[in-house]
């Protein structure tokens, strides 16, 4: 009898170990793949709304995914959520970080737990052995493309209101870099450089403050479309002309359809593309197990009010 109990206990231990290993390898016991997605909230911008929708469309329950999501503009909140997802045993962690720094310890924890990490939209400052691949925009190139376009306008002077996104984010750092180089060289004057954390109302306040100060400016370089919209609202209320043949050159990023329509109407001058569609690329790597490159760059361009077409708006514009 005693011997039978020992054998039965041994069989149960082996069975328990098998179930545990099976769960580790394939997500839940029903075979679904457990995905944890950390992103900025869709309310951040039109770009982010399209980005969130893209992941919701690709990673669905009917395709075998058990998805948990967390949205925040605060890096510490994202870090806490990522740690929780790892503890809960997700198979994959998909990450668009609010800030580039602070992720090293969390991704080491993921690696130790066997959780595979994919970055999307933004790079972070960690060793590349801590993630499988990054599907991102080249934010520095976006900034260089925009600043090169601005220089090609050959203005008599460049007095710039620079409205930045959330400080420390990959998008802010990249879109700021090329313009900072122009300020440092003296080729352009920094009238003001201030963050509006991607917010339209805050951007409007920044421009209103400059207008009220009486300081001269002729360029608004806003690091997303929403902030450009807020800046334009301040210009309109003050009766300051802008866009093609206007006093102030208006520049935005993300290429929302409504923003590109402003461009085509001549109210804005430039909009830089930032593709939000990374989910299908990541899913292909998850399903195939094949990672073609550590860093996969989205192909992007900039649009000029004088050359943009309706076809460009329908092809590259985000949203409605």
mmCIF file of C-alpha atoms in Angstrom:
data_model
loop_
_atom_site.group_PDB
_atom_site.id
_atom_site.type_symbol
_atom_site.label_atom_id
_atom_site.label_comp_id
_atom_site.label_asym_id
_atom_site.label_seq_id
_atom_site.Cartn_x
_atom_site.Cartn_y
_atom_site.Cartn_z
ATOM 1 C CA UNK A 1 0.000 0.000 0.000
ATOM 2 C CA UNK A 2 2.795 2.384 0.971
ATOM 3 C CA UNK A 3 4.660 1.548 -2.241
ATOM 4 C CA UNK A 4 1.499 2.246 -4.311
ATOM 5 C CA UNK A 5 1.094 5.665 -2.704
ATOM 6 C CA UNK A 6 4.694 6.566 -3.500
ATOM 7 C CA UNK A 7 4.253 5.536 -7.154
ATOM 8 C CA UNK A 8 0.994 7.504 -7.416
ATOM 9 C CA UNK A 9 2.648 10.582 -5.934
ATOM 10 C CA UNK A 10 5.517 10.305 -8.400
ATOM 11 C CA UNK A 11 3.115 10.086 -11.339
ATOM 12 C CA UNK A 12 1.276 13.191 -10.112
ATOM 13 C CA UNK A 13 4.558 15.115 -9.832
ATOM 14 C CA UNK A 14 5.543 14.189 -13.375
ATOM 15 C CA UNK A 15 2.098 15.165 -14.661
ATOM 16 C CA UNK A 16 2.287 18.469 -12.803
ATOM 17 C CA UNK A 17 5.713 19.187 -14.251
ATOM 18 C CA UNK A 18 4.471 18.434 -17.769
ATOM 19 C CA UNK A 19 1.497 20.799 -17.407
ATOM 20 C CA UNK A 20 3.780 23.513 -16.037
ATOM 21 C CA UNK A 21 6.195 23.186 -18.959
ATOM 22 C CA UNK A 22 3.318 23.123 -21.420
ATOM 23 C CA UNK A 23 1.966 26.368 -20.026
ATOM 24 C CA UNK A 24 5.376 28.023 -20.227
ATOM 25 C CA UNK A 25 5.790 27.133 -23.843
ATOM 26 C CA UNK A 26 2.398 27.974 -25.280
ATOM 27 C CA UNK A 27 0.731 30.516 -23.038
ATOM 28 C CA UNK A 28 -2.503 29.409 -21.376
ATOM 29 C CA UNK A 29 -3.463 25.754 -20.977
ATOM 30 C CA UNK A 30 -5.966 26.220 -23.834
ATOM 31 C CA UNK A 31 -3.046 26.805 -26.205
ATOM 32 C CA UNK A 32 -3.518 30.550 -26.702
ATOM 33 C CA UNK A 33 -0.501 32.858 -26.912
ATOM 34 C CA UNK A 34 -0.327 35.341 -24.046
ATOM 35 C CA UNK A 35 0.584 38.854 -25.193
ATOM 36 C CA UNK A 36 1.229 41.862 -22.975
ATOM 37 C CA UNK A 37 1.135 45.228 -24.770
ATOM 38 C CA UNK A 38 2.546 48.399 -23.187
ATOM 39 C CA UNK A 39 1.784 51.577 -25.125
ATOM 40 C CA UNK A 40 0.901 55.240 -24.803
ATOM 41 C CA UNK A 41 -2.859 55.931 -24.569
ATOM 42 C CA UNK A 42 -4.844 56.428 -27.793
ATOM 43 C CA UNK A 43 -5.867 59.888 -26.553
ATOM 44 C CA UNK A 44 -2.235 61.029 -26.911
ATOM 45 C CA UNK A 45 -2.652 61.785 -30.633
ATOM 46 C CA UNK A 46 -4.222 60.704 -33.906
ATOM 47 C CA UNK A 47 -1.069 58.722 -34.575
ATOM 48 C CA UNK A 48 -1.395 56.843 -31.294
ATOM 49 C CA UNK A 49 -5.076 56.105 -31.871
ATOM 50 C CA UNK A 50 -4.156 54.516 -35.215
ATOM 51 C CA UNK A 51 -1.275 52.633 -33.576
ATOM 52 C CA UNK A 52 -3.482 51.214 -30.804
ATOM 53 C CA UNK A 53 -6.157 50.226 -33.322
ATOM 54 C CA UNK A 54 -3.540 48.468 -35.447
ATOM 55 C CA UNK A 55 -2.529 46.195 -32.545
ATOM 56 C CA UNK A 56 -6.160 45.578 -31.574
ATOM 57 C CA UNK A 57 -6.902 44.505 -35.155
ATOM 58 C CA UNK A 58 -3.939 42.130 -35.488
ATOM 59 C CA UNK A 59 -3.761 40.479 -32.049
ATOM 60 C CA UNK A 60 -7.281 39.122 -31.540
ATOM 61 C CA UNK A 61 -8.793 36.277 -29.536
ATOM 62 C CA UNK A 62 -10.133 34.535 -32.645
ATOM 63 C CA UNK A 63 -6.549 34.284 -33.917
ATOM 64 C CA UNK A 64 -5.443 32.580 -30.716
ATOM 65 C CA UNK A 65 -4.125 35.505 -28.679
ATOM 66 C CA UNK A 66 -4.862 36.241 -25.038
ATOM 67 C CA UNK A 67 -4.030 39.952 -24.875
ATOM 68 C CA UNK A 68 -3.479 42.225 -21.889
ATOM 69 C CA UNK A 69 -2.918 45.945 -22.530
ATOM 70 C CA UNK A 70 -1.715 48.875 -20.477
ATOM 71 C CA UNK A 71 -1.616 52.510 -21.609
ATOM 72 C CA UNK A 72 0.244 55.372 -19.936
ATOM 73 C CA UNK A 73 2.379 58.387 -20.768
ATOM 74 C CA UNK A 74 4.359 57.824 -17.562
ATOM 75 C CA UNK A 75 7.423 55.621 -17.759
ATOM 76 C CA UNK A 76 7.213 54.447 -14.136
ATOM 77 C CA UNK A 77 3.621 53.298 -14.642
ATOM 78 C CA UNK A 78 4.617 51.434 -17.792
ATOM 79 C CA UNK A 79 7.506 49.764 -15.919
ATOM 80 C CA UNK A 80 5.161 48.565 -13.183
ATOM 81 C CA UNK A 81 2.711 47.182 -15.741
ATOM 82 C CA UNK A 82 5.483 45.382 -17.621
ATOM 83 C CA UNK A 83 6.717 43.782 -14.389
ATOM 84 C CA UNK A 84 3.171 42.631 -13.643
ATOM 85 C CA UNK A 85 2.749 41.116 -17.119
ATOM 86 C CA UNK A 86 6.027 39.240 -16.687
ATOM 87 C CA UNK A 87 4.896 37.925 -13.285
ATOM 88 C CA UNK A 88 1.600 36.795 -14.844
ATOM 89 C CA UNK A 89 3.566 34.744 -17.361
ATOM 90 C CA UNK A 90 2.953 36.359 -20.731
ATOM 91 C CA UNK A 91 4.760 34.726 -23.638
ATOM 92 C CA UNK A 92 5.498 38.015 -25.404
ATOM 93 C CA UNK A 93 5.852 41.599 -24.223
ATOM 94 C CA UNK A 94 5.285 44.258 -26.911
ATOM 95 C CA UNK A 95 6.558 47.656 -25.858
ATOM 96 C CA UNK A 96 6.340 51.285 -26.952
ATOM 97 C CA UNK A 97 8.077 53.029 -24.072
ATOM 98 C CA UNK A 98 7.114 56.456 -22.750
ATOM 99 C CA UNK A 99 10.818 57.223 -22.199
ATOM 100 C CA UNK A 100 14.033 55.757 -23.547
ATOM 101 C CA UNK A 101 15.730 55.160 -20.172
ATOM 102 C CA UNK A 102 14.975 52.942 -17.184
ATOM 103 C CA UNK A 103 14.087 49.673 -18.912
ATOM 104 C CA UNK A 104 17.244 47.621 -18.397
ATOM 105 C CA UNK A 105 16.266 45.805 -15.180
ATOM 106 C CA UNK A 106 12.724 45.057 -16.354
ATOM 107 C CA UNK A 107 13.844 43.546 -19.653
ATOM 108 C CA UNK A 108 16.475 41.467 -17.848
ATOM 109 C CA UNK A 109 13.645 40.146 -15.684
ATOM 110 C CA UNK A 110 11.676 39.316 -18.848
ATOM 111 C CA UNK A 111 14.655 37.518 -20.353
ATOM 112 C CA UNK A 112 15.178 35.469 -17.195
ATOM 113 C CA UNK A 113 11.490 34.511 -17.197
ATOM 114 C CA UNK A 114 11.614 33.434 -20.848
ATOM 115 C CA UNK A 115 9.387 36.287 -22.027
ATOM 116 C CA UNK A 116 10.246 37.451 -25.541
ATOM 117 C CA UNK A 117 10.221 41.228 -26.020
ATOM 118 C CA UNK A 118 9.467 43.176 -29.204
ATOM 119 C CA UNK A 119 9.847 46.941 -29.319
ATOM 120 C CA UNK A 120 7.588 48.974 -31.572
ATOM 121 C CA UNK A 121 7.332 52.637 -32.557
ATOM 122 C CA UNK A 122 10.215 53.723 -30.295
ATOM 123 C CA UNK A 123 13.705 52.578 -29.374
ATOM 124 C CA UNK A 124 14.949 52.421 -25.777
ATOM 125 C CA UNK A 125 18.417 52.521 -24.211
ATOM 126 C CA UNK A 126 19.099 48.840 -23.507
ATOM 127 C CA UNK A 127 21.422 46.191 -24.896
ATOM 128 C CA UNK A 128 19.895 44.675 -28.038
ATOM 129 C CA UNK A 129 20.196 41.159 -26.599
ATOM 130 C CA UNK A 130 17.298 42.045 -24.272
ATOM 131 C CA UNK A 131 14.741 42.141 -27.096
ATOM 132 C CA UNK A 132 13.986 40.056 -30.169
ATOM 133 C CA UNK A 133 13.547 42.939 -32.614
ATOM 134 C CA UNK A 134 12.449 46.574 -32.836
ATOM 135 C CA UNK A 135 9.915 47.666 -35.465
ATOM 136 C CA UNK A 136 10.297 51.422 -35.377
ATOM 137 C CA UNK A 137 10.391 54.727 -37.145
ATOM 138 C CA UNK A 138 13.752 56.421 -37.586
ATOM 139 C CA UNK A 139 12.861 59.460 -35.488
ATOM 140 C CA UNK A 140 16.231 61.138 -36.078
ATOM 141 C CA UNK A 141 15.725 60.791 -39.826
ATOM 142 C CA UNK A 142 12.226 62.267 -39.485
ATOM 143 C CA UNK A 143 13.785 65.312 -37.830
ATOM 144 C CA UNK A 144 16.566 65.558 -40.433
ATOM 145 C CA UNK A 145 14.053 65.303 -43.305
ATOM 146 C CA UNK A 146 11.921 68.065 -41.783
ATOM 147 C CA UNK A 147 14.832 70.399 -41.050
ATOM 148 C CA UNK A 148 16.336 69.840 -44.515
ATOM 149 C CA UNK A 149 12.964 70.788 -46.011
ATOM 150 C CA UNK A 150 12.869 73.917 -43.825
ATOM 151 C CA UNK A 151 16.382 74.931 -44.919
ATOM 152 C CA UNK A 152 15.366 74.445 -48.564
ATOM 153 C CA UNK A 153 12.761 77.205 -48.156
ATOM 154 C CA UNK A 154 15.661 79.717 -48.004
ATOM 155 C CA UNK A 155 13.916 82.122 -45.646
ATOM 156 C CA UNK A 156 15.600 85.450 -44.938
ATOM 157 C CA UNK A 157 15.666 84.472 -41.253
ATOM 158 C CA UNK A 158 14.643 81.453 -39.204
ATOM 159 C CA UNK A 159 13.024 82.520 -35.932
ATOM 160 C CA UNK A 160 11.555 79.295 -34.597
ATOM 161 C CA UNK A 161 8.950 78.380 -32.007
ATOM 162 C CA UNK A 162 9.844 74.772 -31.233
ATOM 163 C CA UNK A 163 7.041 72.804 -29.532
ATOM 164 C CA UNK A 164 8.327 69.481 -28.252
ATOM 165 C CA UNK A 165 6.605 66.214 -27.394
ATOM 166 C CA UNK A 166 7.025 64.310 -24.132
ATOM 167 C CA UNK A 167 10.600 64.874 -23.040
ATOM 168 C CA UNK A 168 12.867 61.829 -23.190
ATOM 169 C CA UNK A 169 10.672 59.894 -25.615
ATOM 170 C CA UNK A 170 12.327 58.551 -28.757
ATOM 171 C CA UNK A 171 10.042 60.685 -30.937
ATOM 172 C CA UNK A 172 10.927 63.875 -29.066
ATOM 173 C CA UNK A 173 14.650 63.177 -29.063
ATOM 174 C CA UNK A 174 14.713 62.326 -32.762
ATOM 175 C CA UNK A 175 12.587 65.236 -33.960
ATOM 176 C CA UNK A 176 14.509 67.652 -31.743
ATOM 177 C CA UNK A 177 18.037 66.594 -32.714
ATOM 178 C CA UNK A 178 18.373 68.104 -36.176
ATOM 179 C CA UNK A 179 16.757 71.381 -35.119
ATOM 180 C CA UNK A 180 19.031 71.648 -32.076
ATOM 181 C CA UNK A 181 22.006 71.355 -34.425
ATOM 182 C CA UNK A 182 20.737 74.371 -36.396
ATOM 183 C CA UNK A 183 20.265 76.368 -33.191
ATOM 184 C CA UNK A 184 23.762 75.448 -32.023
ATOM 185 C CA UNK A 185 25.331 76.532 -35.327
ATOM 186 C CA UNK A 186 23.499 79.866 -35.305
ATOM 187 C CA UNK A 187 21.758 79.119 -38.614
ATOM 188 C CA UNK A 188 18.373 79.315 -36.866
ATOM 189 C CA UNK A 189 17.206 81.254 -33.804
ATOM 190 C CA UNK A 190 15.419 79.506 -30.950
ATOM 191 C CA UNK A 191 12.601 81.870 -29.990
ATOM 192 C CA UNK A 192 11.251 79.314 -27.540
ATOM 193 C CA UNK A 193 11.739 75.580 -27.076
ATOM 194 C CA UNK A 194 9.182 74.031 -24.755
ATOM 195 C CA UNK A 195 7.316 70.762 -24.312
ATOM 196 C CA UNK A 196 3.551 70.551 -24.700
ATOM 197 C CA UNK A 197 3.635 66.760 -24.066
ATOM 198 C CA UNK A 198 1.810 66.143 -27.389
ATOM 199 C CA UNK A 199 -1.145 68.231 -26.177
ATOM 200 C CA UNK A 200 -3.010 70.657 -28.460
ATOM 201 C CA UNK A 201 -4.177 73.027 -25.705
ATOM 202 C CA UNK A 202 -0.692 73.286 -24.176
ATOM 203 C CA UNK A 203 0.798 74.070 -27.593
ATOM 204 C CA UNK A 204 -1.730 76.861 -28.053
ATOM 205 C CA UNK A 205 -0.661 78.364 -24.715
ATOM 206 C CA UNK A 206 3.014 78.311 -25.716
ATOM 207 C CA UNK A 207 2.344 80.214 -28.936
ATOM 208 C CA UNK A 208 0.007 82.662 -27.192
ATOM 209 C CA UNK A 209 2.763 83.420 -24.697
ATOM 210 C CA UNK A 210 5.237 84.225 -27.469
ATOM 211 C CA UNK A 211 2.701 86.391 -29.286
ATOM 212 C CA UNK A 212 1.976 88.307 -26.065
ATOM 213 C CA UNK A 213 5.708 88.827 -25.488
ATOM 214 C CA UNK A 214 5.991 90.634 -28.810
ATOM 215 C CA UNK A 215 9.006 88.578 -29.910
ATOM 216 C CA UNK A 216 9.241 88.051 -33.652
ATOM 217 C CA UNK A 217 8.915 84.546 -35.127
ATOM 218 C CA UNK A 218 8.223 83.065 -38.546
ATOM 219 C CA UNK A 219 8.364 79.262 -38.026
ATOM 220 C CA UNK A 220 6.355 76.920 -35.811
ATOM 221 C CA UNK A 221 7.986 73.483 -35.625
ATOM 222 C CA UNK A 222 5.581 71.238 -33.711
ATOM 223 C CA UNK A 223 6.534 67.625 -33.063
ATOM 224 C CA UNK A 224 3.052 66.265 -33.777
ATOM 225 C CA UNK A 225 -0.073 67.314 -35.673
ATOM 226 C CA UNK A 226 -2.156 67.998 -32.562
ATOM 227 C CA UNK A 227 0.356 70.526 -31.250
ATOM 228 C CA UNK A 228 0.593 72.149 -34.694
ATOM 229 C CA UNK A 229 -3.198 72.498 -34.640
ATOM 230 C CA UNK A 230 -3.047 74.212 -31.248
ATOM 231 C CA UNK A 231 -0.344 76.565 -32.511
ATOM 232 C CA UNK A 232 -2.431 77.499 -35.556
ATOM 233 C CA UNK A 233 -5.438 78.248 -33.336
ATOM 234 C CA UNK A 234 -3.305 80.788 -31.445
ATOM 235 C CA UNK A 235 -2.113 82.346 -34.709
ATOM 236 C CA UNK A 236 -5.679 82.606 -36.023
ATOM 237 C CA UNK A 237 -6.946 84.294 -32.852
ATOM 238 C CA UNK A 238 -4.120 86.828 -33.116
ATOM 239 C CA UNK A 239 -4.773 87.458 -36.815
ATOM 240 C CA UNK A 240 -1.327 86.193 -37.860
ATOM 241 C CA UNK A 241 -1.201 84.621 -41.317
ATOM 242 C CA UNK A 242 0.348 81.195 -41.797
ATOM 243 C CA UNK A 243 0.922 78.475 -44.364
ATOM 244 C CA UNK A 244 1.642 79.022 -48.056
ATOM 245 C CA UNK A 245 2.212 82.766 -48.632
ATOM 246 C CA UNK A 246 1.610 83.449 -44.922
ATOM 247 C CA UNK A 247 3.949 85.052 -42.371
ATOM 248 C CA UNK A 248 4.501 81.854 -40.368
ATOM 249 C CA UNK A 249 5.664 78.480 -41.675
ATOM 250 C CA UNK A 250 3.744 75.686 -39.894
ATOM 251 C CA UNK A 251 5.261 72.209 -39.547
ATOM 252 C CA UNK A 252 3.799 69.080 -37.957
ATOM 253 C CA UNK A 253 4.374 65.325 -37.825
ATOM 254 C CA UNK A 254 2.293 62.114 -38.087
ATOM 255 C CA UNK A 255 0.234 62.761 -41.255
ATOM 256 C CA UNK A 256 -3.287 62.549 -39.921
ATOM 257 C CA UNK A 257 -5.715 62.971 -42.824
ATOM 258 C CA UNK A 258 -7.154 66.143 -41.331
ATOM 259 C CA UNK A 259 -3.633 67.574 -41.062
ATOM 260 C CA UNK A 260 -2.767 66.676 -44.648
ATOM 261 C CA UNK A 261 -5.989 68.413 -45.745
ATOM 262 C CA UNK A 262 -4.758 71.533 -43.926
ATOM 263 C CA UNK A 263 -1.537 71.138 -45.879
ATOM 264 C CA UNK A 264 -3.317 70.841 -49.234
ATOM 265 C CA UNK A 265 -5.485 73.862 -48.379
ATOM 266 C CA UNK A 266 -2.270 75.862 -47.865
ATOM 267 C CA UNK A 267 -2.889 76.487 -44.154
ATOM 268 C CA UNK A 268 0.177 74.445 -43.139
ATOM 269 C CA UNK A 269 3.466 74.017 -44.984
ATOM 270 C CA UNK A 270 4.957 70.637 -44.049
ATOM 271 C CA UNK A 271 3.966 67.360 -42.397
ATOM 272 C CA UNK A 272 6.356 64.492 -41.627
ATOM 273 C CA UNK A 273 5.124 60.931 -41.923
ATOM 274 C CA UNK A 274 5.336 58.512 -38.996
ATOM 275 C CA UNK A 275 3.908 55.068 -39.738
ATOM 276 C CA UNK A 276 1.845 53.511 -36.901
ATOM 277 C CA UNK A 277 1.527 50.104 -38.553
ATOM 278 C CA UNK A 278 3.904 47.687 -36.819
ATOM 279 C CA UNK A 279 1.619 44.948 -35.471
ATOM 280 C CA UNK A 280 1.495 42.742 -38.582
ATOM 281 C CA UNK A 281 5.288 42.823 -38.891
ATOM 282 C CA UNK A 282 5.651 41.655 -35.273
ATOM 283 C CA UNK A 283 2.970 38.981 -35.660
ATOM 284 C CA UNK A 284 4.766 37.550 -38.685
ATOM 285 C CA UNK A 285 7.946 37.171 -36.627
ATOM 286 C CA UNK A 286 6.036 35.566 -33.739
ATOM 287 C CA UNK A 287 4.290 33.063 -36.009
ATOM 288 C CA UNK A 288 7.311 32.187 -38.141
ATOM 289 C CA UNK A 289 9.954 32.371 -35.448
ATOM 290 C CA UNK A 290 12.075 34.160 -38.040
ATOM 291 C CA UNK A 291 13.529 37.561 -37.131
ATOM 292 C CA UNK A 292 15.107 38.997 -40.304
ATOM 293 C CA UNK A 293 16.751 41.951 -38.589
ATOM 294 C CA UNK A 294 17.240 43.316 -35.086
ATOM 295 C CA UNK A 295 15.933 46.701 -36.195
ATOM 296 C CA UNK A 296 13.228 47.050 -38.836
ATOM 297 C CA UNK A 297 12.731 50.635 -40.011
ATOM 298 C CA UNK A 298 9.411 51.859 -41.413
ATOM 299 C CA UNK A 299 9.678 53.648 -44.760
ATOM 300 C CA UNK A 300 8.559 57.270 -44.324
ATOM 301 C CA UNK A 301 8.593 60.622 -46.110
ATOM 302 C CA UNK A 302 7.693 64.285 -45.692
ATOM 303 C CA UNK A 303 4.942 66.219 -47.488
ATOM 304 C CA UNK A 304 5.005 69.786 -48.825
ATOM 305 C CA UNK A 305 1.855 71.903 -49.138
ATOM 306 C CA UNK A 306 2.833 72.917 -52.662
ATOM 307 C CA UNK A 307 3.098 69.363 -53.993
ATOM 308 C CA UNK A 308 0.782 67.165 -51.901
ATOM 309 C CA UNK A 309 -2.068 65.451 -53.770
ATOM 310 C CA UNK A 310 -5.429 63.918 -52.883
ATOM 311 C CA UNK A 311 -3.852 60.545 -53.623
ATOM 312 C CA UNK A 312 -1.160 61.231 -51.007
ATOM 313 C CA UNK A 313 -3.843 62.044 -48.445
ATOM 314 C CA UNK A 314 -5.842 58.854 -49.109
ATOM 315 C CA UNK A 315 -2.717 56.675 -49.261
ATOM 316 C CA UNK A 316 -0.667 58.011 -46.350
ATOM 317 C CA UNK A 317 -3.181 59.848 -44.148
ATOM 318 C CA UNK A 318 -4.229 58.402 -40.785
ATOM 319 C CA UNK A 319 -7.811 58.318 -39.536
ATOM 320 C CA UNK A 320 -10.778 59.866 -41.309
#
